[in-house]
Amino acid sequence: MKVKRIVANIDTQDIAAAKCFYQDVLGLNLLMDHGWIATYGTAEEMSVQISFASQGGSDTLTPDLSIEVDDVDTALERMKNAGFPIEYGPADEPWGVRRFYVRDPFGKLINILGHLQNN
């Protein structure tokens, strides 16, 4: 037996609110919409990971989701332009990531990050 996929499920009565944050700003595709559930994602293969933490690092709150992007600064600009307030960062962390925290439309704390390149 092997795990094939891990899906995060966020409880909400306003499913349409996900579109602005996850599709319009982050660029995910709408993969499925049954009215009572909408799934956003990409066809690209990604690593399967699940983390357990007592904090988010640098004495921050533990985020509900971490989303790795290829360009943190562009993601930051898009979030600000869409009106989502930044709660932490941007910060270059000692463990080798650049990141910021933002809340999605459902109040979930999202860690947007990218790995720093060695110079």
mmCIF file with all atom_site columns, C-alpha atoms in Angstrom:
data_model
loop_
_atom_site.group_PDB
_atom_site.id
_atom_site.type_symbol
_atom_site.label_atom_id
_atom_site.label_alt_id
_atom_site.label_comp_id
_atom_site.label_asym_id
_atom_site.label_entity_id
_atom_site.label_seq_id
_atom_site.pdbx_PDB_ins_code
_atom_site.Cartn_x
_atom_site.Cartn_y
_atom_site.Cartn_z
_atom_site.occupancy
_atom_site.B_iso_or_equiv
_atom_site.pdbx_formal_charge
_atom_site.auth_seq_id
_atom_site.auth_comp_id
_atom_site.auth_asym_id
_atom_site.auth_atom_id
_atom_site.pdbx_PDB_model_num
ATOM 1   C CA . MET A 1 1   ? 0.000   0.000  0.000   1.00 0.00 ? 1   MET A CA 1
ATOM 2   C CA . LYS A 1 2   ? 1.220   3.505  -0.784  1.00 0.00 ? 2   LYS A CA 1
ATOM 3   C CA . VAL A 1 3   ? -0.252  6.956  -0.318  1.00 0.00 ? 3   VAL A CA 1
ATOM 4   C CA . LYS A 1 4   ? -1.143  8.371  -3.728  1.00 0.00 ? 4   LYS A CA 1
ATOM 5   C CA . ARG A 1 5   ? -2.398  11.817 -2.800  1.00 0.00 ? 5   ARG A CA 1
ATOM 6   C CA . ILE A 1 6   ? -3.052  14.077 0.165   1.00 0.00 ? 6   ILE A CA 1
ATOM 7   C CA . VAL A 1 7   ? -5.878  16.582 -0.160  1.00 0.00 ? 7   VAL A CA 1
ATOM 8   C CA . ALA A 1 8   ? -6.488  19.501 2.189   1.00 0.00 ? 8   ALA A CA 1
ATOM 9   C CA . ASN A 1 9   ? -10.198 20.108 2.827   1.00 0.00 ? 9   ASN A CA 1
ATOM 10  C CA . ILE A 1 10  ? -11.334 23.505 4.111   1.00 0.00 ? 10  ILE A CA 1
ATOM 11  C CA . ASP A 1 11  ? -14.850 23.725 5.544   1.00 0.00 ? 11  ASP A CA 1
ATOM 12  C CA . THR A 1 12  ? -16.878 26.677 4.226   1.00 0.00 ? 12  THR A CA 1
ATOM 13  C CA . GLN A 1 13  ? -20.381 27.633 3.172   1.00 0.00 ? 13  GLN A CA 1
ATOM 14  C CA . ASP A 1 14  ? -18.921 30.124 0.626   1.00 0.00 ? 14  ASP A CA 1
ATOM 15  C CA . ILE A 1 15  ? -17.120 27.843 -1.814  1.00 0.00 ? 15  ILE A CA 1
ATOM 16  C CA . ALA A 1 16  ? -16.992 30.542 -4.513  1.00 0.00 ? 16  ALA A CA 1
ATOM 17  C CA . ALA A 1 17  ? -14.734 32.678 -2.260  1.00 0.00 ? 17  ALA A CA 1
ATOM 18  C CA . ALA A 1 18  ? -11.863 30.297 -2.995  1.00 0.00 ? 18  ALA A CA 1
ATOM 19  C CA . LYS A 1 19  ? -11.667 31.430 -6.635  1.00 0.00 ? 19  LYS A CA 1
ATOM 20  C CA . CYS A 1 20  ? -10.039 34.823 -6.020  1.00 0.00 ? 20  CYS A CA 1
ATOM 21  C CA . PHE A 1 21  ? -7.348  33.535 -3.648  1.00 0.00 ? 21  PHE A CA 1
ATOM 22  C CA . TYR A 1 22  ? -6.513  30.103 -5.060  1.00 0.00 ? 22  TYR A CA 1
ATOM 23  C CA . GLN A 1 23  ? -7.283  30.537 -8.780  1.00 0.00 ? 23  GLN A CA 1
ATOM 24  C CA . ASP A 1 24  ? -7.003  34.242 -9.595  1.00 0.00 ? 24  ASP A CA 1
ATOM 25  C CA . VAL A 1 25  ? -4.054  35.088 -7.309  1.00 0.00 ? 25  VAL A CA 1
ATOM 26  C CA . LEU A 1 26  ? -2.150  31.797 -6.969  1.00 0.00 ? 26  LEU A CA 1
ATOM 27  C CA . GLY A 1 27  ? -2.956  30.545 -10.470 1.00 0.00 ? 27  GLY A CA 1
ATOM 28  C CA . LEU A 1 28  ? -4.349  27.119 -9.602  1.00 0.00 ? 28  LEU A CA 1
ATOM 29  C CA . ASN A 1 29  ? -6.803  25.513 -11.999 1.00 0.00 ? 29  ASN A CA 1
ATOM 30  C CA . LEU A 1 30  ? -10.356 24.549 -11.097 1.00 0.00 ? 30  LEU A CA 1
ATOM 31  C CA . LEU A 1 31  ? -10.115 20.756 -11.349 1.00 0.00 ? 31  LEU A CA 1
ATOM 32  C CA . MET A 1 32  ? -13.553 19.800 -10.048 1.00 0.00 ? 32  MET A CA 1
ATOM 33  C CA . ASP A 1 33  ? -16.747 21.620 -9.100  1.00 0.00 ? 33  ASP A CA 1
ATOM 34  C CA . HIS A 1 34  ? -19.790 19.739 -7.813  1.00 0.00 ? 34  HIS A CA 1
ATOM 35  C CA . GLY A 1 35  ? -21.391 22.785 -6.210  1.00 0.00 ? 35  GLY A CA 1
ATOM 36  C CA . TRP A 1 36  ? -20.807 21.497 -2.671  1.00 0.00 ? 36  TRP A CA 1
ATOM 37  C CA . ILE A 1 37  ? -17.056 21.052 -3.269  1.00 0.00 ? 37  ILE A CA 1
ATOM 38  C CA . ALA A 1 38  ? -14.596 22.821 -5.552  1.00 0.00 ? 38  ALA A CA 1
ATOM 39  C CA . THR A 1 39  ? -11.068 21.493 -5.983  1.00 0.00 ? 39  THR A CA 1
ATOM 40  C CA . TYR A 1 40  ? -8.192  23.639 -7.220  1.00 0.00 ? 40  TYR A CA 1
ATOM 41  C CA . GLY A 1 41  ? -4.824  22.290 -8.284  1.00 0.00 ? 41  GLY A CA 1
ATOM 42  C CA . THR A 1 42  ? -2.499  21.600 -11.125 1.00 0.00 ? 42  THR A CA 1
ATOM 43  C CA . ALA A 1 43  ? -1.698  18.648 -13.365 1.00 0.00 ? 43  ALA A CA 1
ATOM 44  C CA . GLU A 1 44  ? 1.974   18.838 -12.350 1.00 0.00 ? 44  GLU A CA 1
ATOM 45  C CA . GLU A 1 45  ? 3.333   16.133 -10.068 1.00 0.00 ? 45  GLU A CA 1
ATOM 46  C CA . MET A 1 46  ? 4.280   17.408 -6.631  1.00 0.00 ? 46  MET A CA 1
ATOM 47  C CA . SER A 1 47  ? 5.895   16.009 -3.527  1.00 0.00 ? 47  SER A CA 1
ATOM 48  C CA . VAL A 1 48  ? 3.599   14.450 -0.948  1.00 0.00 ? 48  VAL A CA 1
ATOM 49  C CA . GLN A 1 49  ? 4.276   15.894 2.490   1.00 0.00 ? 49  GLN A CA 1
ATOM 50  C CA . ILE A 1 50  ? 2.419   16.387 5.737   1.00 0.00 ? 50  ILE A CA 1
ATOM 51  C CA . SER A 1 51  ? 4.012   18.354 8.585   1.00 0.00 ? 51  SER A CA 1
ATOM 52  C CA . PHE A 1 52  ? 3.323   18.467 12.314  1.00 0.00 ? 52  PHE A CA 1
ATOM 53  C CA . ALA A 1 53  ? 4.590   21.522 14.183  1.00 0.00 ? 53  ALA A CA 1
ATOM 54  C CA . SER A 1 54  ? 4.461   23.270 17.547  1.00 0.00 ? 54  SER A CA 1
ATOM 55  C CA . GLN A 1 55  ? 5.009   26.642 15.820  1.00 0.00 ? 55  GLN A CA 1
ATOM 56  C CA . GLY A 1 56  ? 5.635   28.050 12.371  1.00 0.00 ? 56  GLY A CA 1
ATOM 57  C CA . GLY A 1 57  ? 9.328   28.851 12.917  1.00 0.00 ? 57  GLY A CA 1
ATOM 58  C CA . SER A 1 58  ? 10.746  32.218 13.958  1.00 0.00 ? 58  SER A CA 1
ATOM 59  C CA . ASP A 1 59  ? 8.166   32.136 16.785  1.00 0.00 ? 59  ASP A CA 1
ATOM 60  C CA . THR A 1 60  ? 5.238   32.500 14.361  1.00 0.00 ? 60  THR A CA 1
ATOM 61  C CA . LEU A 1 61  ? 1.882   30.753 14.505  1.00 0.00 ? 61  LEU A CA 1
ATOM 62  C CA . THR A 1 62  ? 1.691   27.333 12.887  1.00 0.00 ? 62  THR A CA 1
ATOM 63  C CA . PRO A 1 63  ? 0.191   27.841 9.411   1.00 0.00 ? 63  PRO A CA 1
ATOM 64  C CA . ASP A 1 64  ? -2.765  25.772 8.251   1.00 0.00 ? 64  ASP A CA 1
ATOM 65  C CA . LEU A 1 65  ? -1.238  25.280 4.788   1.00 0.00 ? 65  LEU A CA 1
ATOM 66  C CA . SER A 1 66  ? 2.171   25.858 3.240   1.00 0.00 ? 66  SER A CA 1
ATOM 67  C CA . ILE A 1 67  ? 2.255   26.574 -0.479  1.00 0.00 ? 67  ILE A CA 1
ATOM 68  C CA . GLU A 1 68  ? 5.600   26.599 -2.274  1.00 0.00 ? 68  GLU A CA 1
ATOM 69  C CA . VAL A 1 69  ? 5.827   28.927 -5.270  1.00 0.00 ? 69  VAL A CA 1
ATOM 70  C CA . ASP A 1 70  ? 8.587   29.652 -7.776  1.00 0.00 ? 70  ASP A CA 1
ATOM 71  C CA . ASP A 1 71  ? 8.494   33.424 -7.154  1.00 0.00 ? 71  ASP A CA 1
ATOM 72  C CA . VAL A 1 72  ? 7.645   34.586 -3.623  1.00 0.00 ? 72  VAL A CA 1
ATOM 73  C CA . ASP A 1 73  ? 7.879   38.284 -4.442  1.00 0.00 ? 73  ASP A CA 1
ATOM 74  C CA . THR A 1 74  ? 5.392   38.005 -7.320  1.00 0.00 ? 74  THR A CA 1
ATOM 75  C CA . ALA A 1 75  ? 3.024   36.021 -5.077  1.00 0.00 ? 75  ALA A CA 1
ATOM 76  C CA . LEU A 1 76  ? 3.399   38.709 -2.402  1.00 0.00 ? 76  LEU A CA 1
ATOM 77  C CA . GLU A 1 77  ? 2.605   41.480 -4.889  1.00 0.00 ? 77  GLU A CA 1
ATOM 78  C CA . ARG A 1 78  ? -0.456  39.591 -6.193  1.00 0.00 ? 78  ARG A CA 1
ATOM 79  C CA . MET A 1 79  ? -1.765  39.049 -2.645  1.00 0.00 ? 79  MET A CA 1
ATOM 80  C CA . LYS A 1 80  ? -1.355  42.721 -1.790  1.00 0.00 ? 80  LYS A CA 1
ATOM 81  C CA . ASN A 1 81  ? -2.976  43.811 -5.069  1.00 0.00 ? 81  ASN A CA 1
ATOM 82  C CA . ALA A 1 82  ? -5.929  41.516 -4.363  1.00 0.00 ? 82  ALA A CA 1
ATOM 83  C CA . GLY A 1 83  ? -6.335  43.092 -0.924  1.00 0.00 ? 83  GLY A CA 1
ATOM 84  C CA . PHE A 1 84  ? -5.203  40.188 1.244   1.00 0.00 ? 84  PHE A CA 1
ATOM 85  C CA . PRO A 1 85  ? -3.330  41.573 4.280   1.00 0.00 ? 85  PRO A CA 1
ATOM 86  C CA . ILE A 1 86  ? 0.117   40.121 4.928   1.00 0.00 ? 86  ILE A CA 1
ATOM 87  C CA . GLU A 1 87  ? 0.449   38.857 8.501   1.00 0.00 ? 87  GLU A CA 1
ATOM 88  C CA . TYR A 1 88  ? 4.171   38.043 8.521   1.00 0.00 ? 88  TYR A CA 1
ATOM 89  C CA . GLY A 1 89  ? 7.118   38.773 6.277   1.00 0.00 ? 89  GLY A CA 1
ATOM 90  C CA . PRO A 1 90  ? 8.342   38.700 3.715   1.00 0.00 ? 90  PRO A CA 1
ATOM 91  C CA . ALA A 1 91  ? 11.287  37.127 5.516   1.00 0.00 ? 91  ALA A CA 1
ATOM 92  C CA . ASP A 1 92  ? 14.383  35.216 4.503   1.00 0.00 ? 92  ASP A CA 1
ATOM 93  C CA . GLU A 1 93  ? 14.520  32.487 7.123   1.00 0.00 ? 93  GLU A CA 1
ATOM 94  C CA . PRO A 1 94  ? 17.706  30.863 8.466   1.00 0.00 ? 94  PRO A CA 1
ATOM 95  C CA . TRP A 1 95  ? 16.561  27.422 7.253   1.00 0.00 ? 95  TRP A CA 1
ATOM 96  C CA . GLY A 1 96  ? 16.749  28.569 3.629   1.00 0.00 ? 96  GLY A CA 1
ATOM 97  C CA . VAL A 1 97  ? 13.309  29.812 2.606   1.00 0.00 ? 97  VAL A CA 1
ATOM 98  C CA . ARG A 1 98  ? 11.813  33.192 1.756   1.00 0.00 ? 98  ARG A CA 1
ATOM 99  C CA . ARG A 1 99  ? 8.208   33.394 2.898   1.00 0.00 ? 99  ARG A CA 1
ATOM 100 C CA . PHE A 1 100 ? 5.214   35.369 4.073   1.00 0.00 ? 100 PHE A CA 1
ATOM 101 C CA . TYR A 1 101 ? 1.960   34.581 5.852   1.00 0.00 ? 101 TYR A CA 1
ATOM 102 C CA . VAL A 1 102 ? -1.463  35.593 4.571   1.00 0.00 ? 102 VAL A CA 1
ATOM 103 C CA . ARG A 1 103 ? -5.011  34.555 5.508   1.00 0.00 ? 103 ARG A CA 1
ATOM 104 C CA . ASP A 1 104 ? -7.212  33.068 2.826   1.00 0.00 ? 104 ASP A CA 1
ATOM 105 C CA . PRO A 1 105 ? -10.903 34.063 2.563   1.00 0.00 ? 105 PRO A CA 1
ATOM 106 C CA . PHE A 1 106 ? -11.765 31.380 5.148   1.00 0.00 ? 106 PHE A CA 1
ATOM 107 C CA . GLY A 1 107 ? -9.391  32.662 7.838   1.00 0.00 ? 107 GLY A CA 1
ATOM 108 C CA . LYS A 1 108 ? -6.813  29.929 7.265   1.00 0.00 ? 108 LYS A CA 1
ATOM 109 C CA . LEU A 1 109 ? -3.217  31.002 7.829   1.00 0.00 ? 109 LEU A CA 1
ATOM 110 C CA . ILE A 1 110 ? -1.274  30.293 4.638   1.00 0.00 ? 110 ILE A CA 1
ATOM 111 C CA . ASN A 1 111 ? 2.526   30.132 4.495   1.00 0.00 ? 111 ASN A CA 1
ATOM 112 C CA . ILE A 1 112 ? 3.643   31.132 0.973   1.00 0.00 ? 112 ILE A CA 1
ATOM 113 C CA . LEU A 1 113 ? 7.275   30.126 0.510   1.00 0.00 ? 113 LEU A CA 1
ATOM 114 C CA . GLY A 1 114 ? 10.110  29.538 -1.884  1.00 0.00 ? 114 GLY A CA 1
ATOM 115 C CA . HIS A 1 115 ? 13.513  27.991 -1.295  1.00 0.00 ? 115 HIS A CA 1
ATOM 116 C CA . LEU A 1 116 ? 16.430  30.400 -1.395  1.00 0.00 ? 116 LEU A CA 1
ATOM 117 C CA . GLN A 1 117 ? 19.177  29.652 -3.899  1.00 0.00 ? 117 GLN A CA 1
ATOM 118 C CA . ASN A 1 118 ? 22.735  29.250 -2.637  1.00 0.00 ? 118 ASN A CA 1
ATOM 119 C CA . ASN A 1 119 ? 24.970  32.041 -3.911  1.00 0.00 ? 119 ASN A CA 1
#
